[in-house]
CSV table of C-alpha atoms and ligand atoms in Angstrom, one decimal:
chain,number,residue,atom,x,y,z
A,253,UNK,CA,94.8,100.6,60.0
A,254,UNK,CA,92.8,101.5,63.0
A,255,UNK,CA,91.0,104.8,63.3
A,256,UNK,CA,90.2,104.8,67.0
A,257,UNK,CA,88.5,107.8,68.4
A,258,UNK,CA,86.4,108.7,71.3
A,259,UNK,CA,82.7,108.1,70.7
A,260,UNK,CA,82.0,110.8,73.2
A,261,UNK,CA,84.0,113.8,72.2
A,262,UNK,CA,85.5,112.4,69.0
A,263,UNK,CA,89.0,113.1,70.1
A,264,UNK,CA,91.6,110.6,68.8
A,265,UNK,CA,93.8,111.1,71.8
A,266,UNK,CA,93.2,107.7,73.1
A,267,UNK,CA,95.7,106.1,75.5
A,268,UNK,CA,95.9,102.6,76.9
A,269,UNK,CA,95.4,102.1,80.5
A,270,UNK,CA,94.6,99.2,82.7
A,271,UNK,CA,92.7,98.5,85.8
A,272,UNK,CA,94.8,98.1,88.9
A,273,UNK,CA,92.1,96.4,90.9
A,274,UNK,CA,91.5,99.4,93.0
A,275,UNK,CA,89.3,101.2,90.6
A,276,UNK,CA,92.1,103.5,89.5
A,277,UNK,CA,93.3,103.8,86.0
A,278,UNK,CA,97.0,104.2,85.2
A,279,UNK,CA,98.8,104.7,82.0
A,280,UNK,CA,100.4,101.5,80.8
A,281,UNK,CA,103.7,103.3,80.4
A,282,UNK,CA,103.9,103.9,84.1
A,283,UNK,CA,102.3,100.7,85.2
A,284,UNK,CA,103.9,98.1,83.0
A,285,UNK,CA,104.0,95.4,85.6
A,286,UNK,CA,101.7,92.5,85.1
A,287,UNK,CA,99.3,92.2,82.2
A,288,UNK,CA,95.8,92.8,83.5
A,289,UNK,CA,92.9,94.0,81.4
A,290,UNK,CA,93.7,96.9,79.3
A,291,UNK,CA,91.5,99.7,78.3
A,292,UNK,CA,91.5,102.5,75.8
A,293,UNK,CA,91.0,105.8,77.6
A,294,UNK,CA,90.3,109.1,76.0
A,295,UNK,CA,92.9,111.5,77.3
A,296,UNK,CA,90.6,114.4,76.5
A,297,UNK,CA,87.4,113.5,78.4
A,298,UNK,CA,88.4,110.4,80.2
A,299,UNK,CA,85.9,108.2,78.5
A,300,UNK,CA,86.8,104.5,78.8
A,301,UNK,CA,86.1,102.5,75.7
B,618,ZN,ZN1,86.7,111.8,74.7
């Protein structure tokens, strides 16, 4: 069981995102093409884990 939360603001509203190669983060749900590097992004403060 994972208890992932933001180390910055301690929100547990973390979403997965990935780098498009242009320095822009997109939610995986909307950008499901390909399988690049994925990140966990805090949806509260935008901190990238
Ligand atoms: Zn945060």
